[in-house]
Amino acid sequence: MFLKDSFRKKIPVTSTTKRAIISGPTAPPSGGYERFSSEYPEFCSKTKALAAIPPAVPPSTAESLDLGCSSCGTPLHDQGGPVEILPFLYLGSAYHAARRDMLDALGITALLNVSSDCPNHFEGLYQYKCIPVEDNHKADISSWFMEAIEYIDAVKECRGRVLVHCQAGISRSATICLAYLMMKKRVRLEEAFEFVKQRRSIISPNFSFMGQLLQFESQVLATSCAAEAASPSGPRCERGKAAPTPTSQFVFSFPVSVGVHAAPSSLPYLHSPITTSPSC
């Protein structure tokens, strides 16, 4: 509720108001707004109450879940489950990494923490690797691409599943997943971006990370074409287009219609920046 703009023009001029005008602001009259609105209803109007924001978790389960990850800062709209990028590769946020029920439901065996401040909640239960990168234009995330790719492959070889996460699951962890797809599936950044975005619509690597991904794309394309040129069948690369790897287990088909933020079926501190790969 608020006072109309015409208040100053229409309010009765009494000895009290004259004193207020002369002496300046005074303490609110006793009774507050309720008394004022009852005595001068013509100077007040009503507004509709805001609709209640729906809870992030159904009330029936809210009490049984530990939603506390005070350092994660995850927005309410991102409290669904992690999304599957590949059968062994998942993308999510620090909120997801703090939810053991989600991790177990997806069969996650390892986590790749792409941040310098998100703690690892369950170091005795899952394998962890940390990439301490900040989400800003000065961060050199590309220097970690190959180490991250090797870690993901190591988890895959052990028939495990890895969750790649940062704080919000929007920039840093998405960048790592894009680099993995570009390298292992020999696809361009544009294709990889569309593929991941259809699964997690809120991804948005910062401008610097996108530039580093474009540079990485050039390296991947050059490596692919060099390999094709050296093969017995001769070069098959078209200018500006990557060649698929012969050993790729499946082929991308873009665009692909998939669900976004599928619902799920909760920290000691970080390890040193370089940790060992998971053991089978």
Short mmCIF file of C-alpha atoms in Angstrom, two decimals:
data_model
loop_
_atom_site.label_atom_id
_atom_site.label_comp_id
_atom_site.label_asym_id
_atom_site.label_seq_id
_atom_site.Cartn_x
_atom_site.Cartn_y
_atom_site.Cartn_z
CA MET A 1 0.00 0.00 0.00
CA PHE A 2 1.23 3.53 -0.69
CA LEU A 3 0.24 7.18 -0.41
CA LYS A 4 -1.13 8.88 -3.47
CA ASP A 5 0.86 11.70 -5.06
CA SER A 6 -2.05 14.04 -4.40
CA PHE A 7 -1.53 13.68 -0.66
CA ARG A 8 0.43 16.89 -0.27
CA LYS A 9 -2.22 18.84 -2.19
CA LYS A 10 -5.34 17.48 -0.53
CA ILE A 11 -4.38 16.74 3.06
CA PRO A 12 -6.25 19.07 5.43
CA VAL A 13 -4.14 21.93 6.65
CA THR A 14 -4.37 21.97 10.42
CA SER A 15 -2.30 23.49 13.16
CA THR A 16 -0.43 20.20 13.36
CA THR A 17 0.48 20.14 9.69
CA LYS A 18 1.47 23.80 9.80
CA ARG A 19 3.90 23.06 12.61
CA ALA A 20 5.25 20.08 10.67
CA ILE A 21 5.85 22.22 7.60
CA ILE A 22 7.60 24.90 9.61
CA SER A 23 9.69 22.66 11.83
CA GLY A 24 10.46 19.93 9.31
CA PRO A 25 10.02 16.16 9.57
CA THR A 26 8.74 14.78 12.84
CA ALA A 27 8.09 11.34 14.24
CA PRO A 28 5.19 9.44 12.61
CA PRO A 29 1.81 10.02 14.29
CA SER A 30 0.67 7.39 16.75
CA GLY A 31 -1.27 4.58 15.16
CA GLY A 32 0.92 4.51 12.07
CA TYR A 33 -0.41 3.79 8.64
CA GLU A 34 -3.48 1.90 9.85
CA ARG A 35 -4.79 4.94 11.72
CA PHE A 36 -3.94 7.28 8.88
CA SER A 37 -5.68 5.11 6.29
CA SER A 38 -8.80 4.90 8.44
CA GLU A 39 -8.95 8.67 8.89
CA TYR A 40 -7.90 9.64 5.35
CA PRO A 41 -8.82 6.71 3.05
CA GLU A 42 -8.98 9.02 0.02
CA PHE A 43 -5.21 9.48 0.21
CA CYS A 44 -4.43 5.76 0.17
CA SER A 45 -4.78 3.01 -2.38
CA LYS A 46 -4.26 -0.71 -2.28
CA THR A 47 -1.99 -2.90 -4.40
CA LYS A 48 -2.27 -6.60 -4.99
CA ALA A 49 -0.02 -8.84 -2.95
CA LEU A 50 2.82 -10.50 -4.82
CA ALA A 51 2.26 -14.12 -5.74
CA ALA A 52 4.12 -16.50 -3.49
CA ILE A 53 7.34 -17.90 -4.96
CA PRO A 54 7.03 -21.67 -5.25
CA PRO A 55 9.47 -23.63 -3.10
CA ALA A 56 12.53 -25.11 -4.79
CA VAL A 57 11.74 -28.46 -3.22
CA PRO A 58 8.25 -29.96 -2.73
CA PRO A 59 7.06 -29.37 0.85
CA SER A 60 6.65 -33.09 1.41
CA THR A 61 10.37 -33.65 0.98
CA ALA A 62 11.83 -30.32 2.08
CA GLU A 63 12.35 -31.39 5.67
CA SER A 64 14.16 -34.58 4.71
CA LEU A 65 16.67 -32.92 2.39
CA ASP A 66 19.73 -30.97 3.42
CA LEU A 67 19.62 -27.93 1.16
CA GLY A 68 22.38 -26.12 2.98
CA CYS A 69 25.39 -25.29 0.84
CA SER A 70 26.04 -21.81 2.12
CA SER A 71 29.10 -21.29 -0.08
CA CYS A 72 27.46 -22.47 -3.30
CA GLY A 73 25.14 -19.56 -3.98
CA THR A 74 23.09 -21.62 -6.41
CA PRO A 75 19.96 -19.89 -7.71
CA LEU A 76 16.59 -21.49 -7.08
CA HIS A 77 16.00 -22.20 -10.76
CA ASP A 78 19.08 -24.45 -10.83
CA GLN A 79 18.07 -26.87 -8.12
CA GLY A 80 17.02 -29.67 -10.44
CA GLY A 81 19.44 -32.47 -11.15
CA PRO A 82 22.71 -32.57 -13.08
CA VAL A 83 22.34 -33.18 -16.81
CA GLU A 84 23.83 -36.02 -18.82
CA ILE A 85 26.18 -34.85 -21.56
CA LEU A 86 27.44 -38.34 -22.36
CA PRO A 87 26.64 -41.64 -20.60
CA PHE A 88 29.71 -41.15 -18.40
CA LEU A 89 29.81 -37.33 -18.27
CA TYR A 90 27.47 -35.07 -16.29
CA LEU A 91 27.36 -31.30 -15.90
CA GLY A 92 26.08 -29.50 -12.84
CA SER A 93 26.70 -27.01 -10.06
CA ALA A 94 28.14 -26.94 -6.56
CA TYR A 95 24.62 -27.48 -5.26
CA HIS A 96 24.46 -30.79 -7.13
CA ALA A 97 27.93 -31.74 -5.91
CA ALA A 98 26.68 -31.27 -2.34
CA ARG A 99 23.73 -33.60 -2.81
CA ARG A 100 24.77 -37.18 -2.16
CA ASP A 101 21.28 -38.41 -3.03
CA MET A 102 21.61 -36.95 -6.52
CA LEU A 103 25.12 -38.31 -7.02
CA ASP A 104 24.13 -41.81 -5.98
CA ALA A 105 20.95 -41.76 -8.06
CA LEU A 106 23.01 -41.01 -11.18
CA GLY A 107 25.78 -43.47 -10.36
CA ILE A 108 28.42 -40.74 -10.07
CA THR A 109 31.80 -42.12 -9.01
CA ALA A 110 34.03 -39.08 -9.49
CA LEU A 111 33.78 -35.30 -9.47
CA LEU A 112 35.78 -32.68 -11.35
CA ASN A 113 35.63 -29.47 -9.32
CA VAL A 114 36.36 -26.51 -11.61
CA SER A 115 36.69 -23.81 -8.95
CA SER A 116 39.00 -22.54 -6.28
CA ASP A 117 36.42 -22.09 -3.54
CA CYS A 118 33.79 -24.84 -3.75
CA PRO A 119 34.61 -27.53 -1.19
CA ASN A 120 34.48 -31.27 -1.78
CA HIS A 121 31.78 -32.68 0.45
CA PHE A 122 32.38 -36.43 0.27
CA GLU A 123 36.09 -37.08 -0.22
CA GLY A 124 35.88 -40.47 1.41
CA LEU A 125 33.11 -41.64 -0.92
CA TYR A 126 33.99 -40.29 -4.37
CA GLN A 127 37.12 -39.56 -6.36
CA TYR A 128 37.87 -35.84 -6.69
CA LYS A 129 40.01 -33.70 -8.92
CA CYS A 130 40.26 -29.94 -8.62
CA ILE A 131 40.97 -27.33 -11.27
CA PRO A 132 41.38 -24.03 -9.36
CA VAL A 133 40.16 -21.55 -11.97
CA GLU A 134 38.34 -18.29 -11.31
CA ASP A 135 35.45 -17.20 -13.51
CA ASN A 136 36.94 -14.00 -14.91
CA HIS A 137 38.56 -12.68 -18.08
CA LYS A 138 42.09 -13.16 -16.71
CA ALA A 139 41.77 -16.88 -15.97
CA ASP A 140 43.64 -19.30 -18.23
CA ILE A 141 41.28 -22.25 -18.28
CA SER A 142 42.67 -23.65 -21.55
CA SER A 143 45.89 -24.70 -19.82
CA TRP A 144 43.77 -27.23 -17.92
CA PHE A 145 41.91 -28.66 -20.90
CA MET A 146 44.10 -31.70 -21.52
CA GLU A 147 44.41 -32.59 -17.84
CA ALA A 148 40.63 -32.40 -17.47
CA ILE A 149 40.08 -34.48 -20.61
CA GLU A 150 42.50 -37.14 -19.39
CA TYR A 151 40.74 -37.28 -16.02
CA ILE A 152 37.32 -37.72 -17.64
CA ASP A 153 38.72 -40.45 -19.88
CA ALA A 154 40.26 -42.20 -16.87
CA VAL A 155 36.86 -42.27 -15.16
CA LYS A 156 35.30 -43.59 -18.36
CA GLU A 157 37.88 -46.36 -18.66
CA CYS A 158 37.02 -47.46 -15.12
CA ARG A 159 33.37 -47.62 -16.18
CA GLY A 160 32.59 -44.75 -13.84
CA ARG A 161 30.66 -41.53 -14.21
CA VAL A 162 32.02 -38.06 -13.55
CA LEU A 163 30.19 -34.88 -12.56
CA VAL A 164 31.92 -31.74 -13.81
CA HIS A 165 30.86 -28.75 -11.74
CA CYS A 166 31.84 -25.24 -10.75
CA GLN A 167 29.81 -22.90 -8.54
CA ALA A 168 26.77 -22.38 -10.74
CA GLY A 169 27.40 -24.89 -13.53
CA ILE A 170 27.19 -22.13 -16.10
CA SER A 171 30.66 -20.98 -17.19
CA ARG A 172 33.73 -22.89 -15.98
CA SER A 173 32.37 -26.43 -15.86
CA ALA A 174 30.48 -25.88 -19.12
CA THR A 175 33.75 -24.78 -20.73
CA ILE A 176 35.45 -28.02 -19.69
CA CYS A 177 32.59 -30.11 -21.08
CA LEU A 178 32.72 -28.20 -24.37
CA ALA A 179 36.46 -28.76 -24.64
CA TYR A 180 35.98 -32.48 -24.00
CA LEU A 181 33.38 -32.82 -26.75
CA MET A 182 35.48 -30.85 -29.21
CA MET A 183 38.56 -32.95 -28.52
CA LYS A 184 37.08 -36.42 -28.25
CA LYS A 185 34.24 -36.14 -30.78
CA ARG A 186 36.06 -33.83 -33.20
CA VAL A 187 33.23 -31.32 -33.44
CA ARG A 188 33.36 -27.58 -33.79
CA LEU A 189 32.66 -25.25 -30.88
CA GLU A 190 29.36 -24.17 -32.38
CA GLU A 191 28.15 -27.77 -32.57
CA ALA A 192 29.39 -28.68 -29.11
CA PHE A 193 27.81 -25.55 -27.63
CA GLU A 194 24.42 -26.31 -29.15
CA PHE A 195 24.64 -29.92 -27.99
CA VAL A 196 25.35 -28.95 -24.37
CA LYS A 197 22.95 -26.00 -24.30
CA GLN A 198 20.04 -28.21 -25.30
CA ARG A 199 20.76 -30.26 -22.20
CA ARG A 200 21.53 -27.39 -19.84
CA SER A 201 20.01 -24.23 -21.24
CA ILE A 202 21.68 -21.83 -18.80
CA ILE A 203 25.29 -22.46 -19.85
CA SER A 204 27.17 -19.27 -20.67
CA PRO A 205 30.99 -19.40 -20.65
CA ASN A 206 32.45 -15.94 -20.16
CA PHE A 207 33.83 -14.06 -23.14
CA SER A 208 37.45 -14.98 -22.41
CA PHE A 209 36.62 -18.68 -22.08
CA MET A 210 34.82 -18.61 -25.42
CA GLY A 211 37.92 -17.11 -27.00
CA GLN A 212 40.08 -19.85 -25.49
CA LEU A 213 37.65 -22.47 -26.77
CA LEU A 214 37.91 -21.01 -30.28
CA GLN A 215 41.69 -21.28 -30.08
CA PHE A 216 41.33 -24.85 -28.87
CA GLU A 217 39.01 -25.55 -31.79
CA SER A 218 41.75 -24.43 -34.20
CA GLN A 219 44.20 -26.81 -32.54
CA VAL A 220 41.72 -29.69 -32.68
CA LEU A 221 40.95 -29.04 -36.36
CA ALA A 222 44.62 -28.79 -37.25
CA THR A 223 45.40 -32.04 -35.43
CA SER A 224 42.50 -33.82 -37.11
CA CYS A 225 43.50 -32.72 -40.58
CA ALA A 226 47.15 -33.61 -39.98
CA ALA A 227 46.12 -37.09 -38.87
CA GLU A 228 43.92 -37.51 -41.93
CA ALA A 229 46.70 -36.37 -44.24
CA ALA A 230 49.05 -38.96 -42.76
CA SER A 231 46.54 -41.81 -43.04
CA PRO A 232 46.81 -44.36 -45.92
CA SER A 233 43.46 -43.26 -47.31
CA GLY A 234 44.71 -39.72 -47.71
CA PRO A 235 43.30 -36.42 -46.46
CA ARG A 236 39.55 -36.10 -46.12
CA CYS A 237 39.34 -32.82 -44.23
CA GLU A 238 37.43 -30.01 -45.80
CA ARG A 239 38.69 -26.52 -45.21
CA GLY A 240 37.52 -25.31 -41.79
CA LYS A 241 35.80 -28.59 -40.91
CA ALA A 242 36.92 -31.23 -38.44
CA ALA A 243 37.15 -34.89 -39.32
CA PRO A 244 35.38 -37.34 -37.01
CA THR A 245 37.52 -39.81 -35.16
CA PRO A 246 37.28 -43.37 -36.58
CA THR A 247 37.01 -44.78 -33.06
CA SER A 248 34.16 -42.52 -31.97
CA GLN A 249 31.46 -44.67 -30.37
CA PHE A 250 28.60 -42.54 -31.58
CA VAL A 251 27.94 -39.69 -33.96
CA PHE A 252 26.44 -36.38 -32.97
CA SER A 253 23.29 -35.33 -34.71
CA PHE A 254 22.46 -31.66 -34.25
CA PRO A 255 20.07 -30.40 -33.16
CA VAL A 256 18.87 -32.98 -30.67
CA SER A 257 15.67 -32.55 -28.70
CA VAL A 258 16.29 -33.40 -25.09
CA GLY A 259 14.85 -32.49 -21.74
CA VAL A 260 16.49 -29.70 -19.81
CA HIS A 261 17.29 -29.91 -16.10
CA ALA A 262 15.81 -33.35 -15.66
CA ALA A 263 14.69 -34.02 -12.12
CA PRO A 264 16.99 -36.30 -10.06
CA SER A 265 15.80 -40.32 -9.82
CA SER A 266 23.84 -33.04 -0.66
CA LEU A 267 32.71 -30.25 2.80
CA PRO A 268 36.73 -30.88 4.04
CA TYR A 269 38.65 -28.57 1.72
CA LEU A 270 40.01 -28.97 -1.78
CA HIS A 271 42.85 -31.26 -2.67
CA SER A 272 45.95 -29.79 -4.20
CA PRO A 273 45.37 -28.50 -7.75
CA ILE A 274 46.90 -31.62 -9.29
CA THR A 275 45.55 -34.90 -7.99
CA THR A 276 45.91 -38.45 -9.15
CA SER A 277 43.53 -40.00 -11.62
CA PRO A 278 40.95 -42.39 -10.21
CA SER A 279 42.06 -45.95 -9.72
CA CYS A 280 39.87 -48.69 -11.11
#
